[in-house]
Amino acid sequence: KFLGLERGNIKGHVYYDLNGNGQYDADEPGVAGMTIQLGEDRRVKTDANGGYRFSANAGNQNIALVSDDLGVRLGASTPTQQRVELSARQIVNVNFGVSDYALVSGRVFNDLFMTGELPQSNPQGVKDLRLILRPSDAKAGNALVAKTTDSSGTYEFRNVRPGKYTLELDTATLPENFSIPAQTSWLINIEPLQRFYLDIPITAQRAVAGIVFIDNDGDGKFNSQKDTPVAGAFVRT
């Protein structure tokens, strides 16, 4: 007991969970300066690599990640409190994953009434449209991501790093009967843990066509053999 042979060690890392899988992967960076608490009162700060270590008596031990940033600047991808069974001279690894990812989503819809606003009931989404989320600063990284709207016109970008982006509508994927909207790209600034929503209105092309004619046979239908077209007539809608 004097030599510490009845004690064990708990160690691990606080890390940025880049892929959101709740597992500490080799390419995921550690988070320095995070507080880890063992039991009721023992606390340590993670080192420059996000690592920490405790020596503790054998038995059940409660270990927790404690931070005022959780839910504000950071979100947890693993439980923030864990209970472990520690044996003498055993080393137990307990890692804590965090992220600051945001969500960008919305709906592309047919703006039937040309108001620019998503109807409260029965909005007609436009499927199979491609949207591109393009980073606009170093903070956001350099990898663009593309998503396609589903059957309801909904698109969703998950695990978006905070930063500035350009959200682009790929007009090449518009249905042939839809007009290219006046605005096809939007500059957005994404904050940590933000849920950013943008609904995008597009409008189907509309046309009214016909023939003004003298209905010689009185049947209400134009017959090129019997009826006479009227040139220069003014039609108002």
CSV table of N, CA and C in Angstrom, one decimal, residues 31-35 45-48 50:
chain,number,residue,atom,x,y,z
A,31,VAL,N,-7.9,18.8,-27.0
A,31,VAL,CA,-8.3,20.1,-26.6
A,31,VAL,C,-7.6,20.5,-25.3
A,32,ALA,N,-6.8,21.5,-25.3
A,32,ALA,CA,-6.1,21.8,-24.1
A,32,ALA,C,-6.9,22.6,-23.2
A,33,GLY,N,-6.6,22.6,-21.9
A,33,GLY,CA,-7.2,23.5,-20.9
A,33,GLY,C,-8.6,23.1,-20.4
A,34,MET,N,-9.0,21.9,-20.8
A,34,MET,CA,-10.3,21.4,-20.3
A,34,MET,C,-10.2,20.8,-18.9
A,35,THR,N,-11.2,20.9,-18.1
A,35,THR,CA,-11.2,20.4,-16.7
A,35,THR,C,-11.8,19.0,-16.6
A,45,LYS,N,-6.4,19.9,-15.4
A,45,LYS,CA,-6.6,20.5,-16.7
A,45,LYS,C,-5.9,19.6,-17.7
A,46,THR,N,-6.5,19.5,-18.9
A,46,THR,CA,-5.8,18.7,-20.0
A,46,THR,C,-4.6,19.5,-20.5
A,47,ASP,N,-3.6,18.7,-20.9
A,47,ASP,CA,-2.3,19.4,-21.4
A,47,ASP,C,-2.5,19.9,-22.8
A,48,ALA,N,-1.4,20.2,-23.4
A,48,ALA,CA,-1.4,20.8,-24.7
A,48,ALA,C,-2.0,19.9,-25.8
A,50,GLY,N,-4.4,17.7,-25.0
A,50,GLY,CA,-5.7,17.3,-24.6
A,50,GLY,C,-5.7,16.1,-23.6
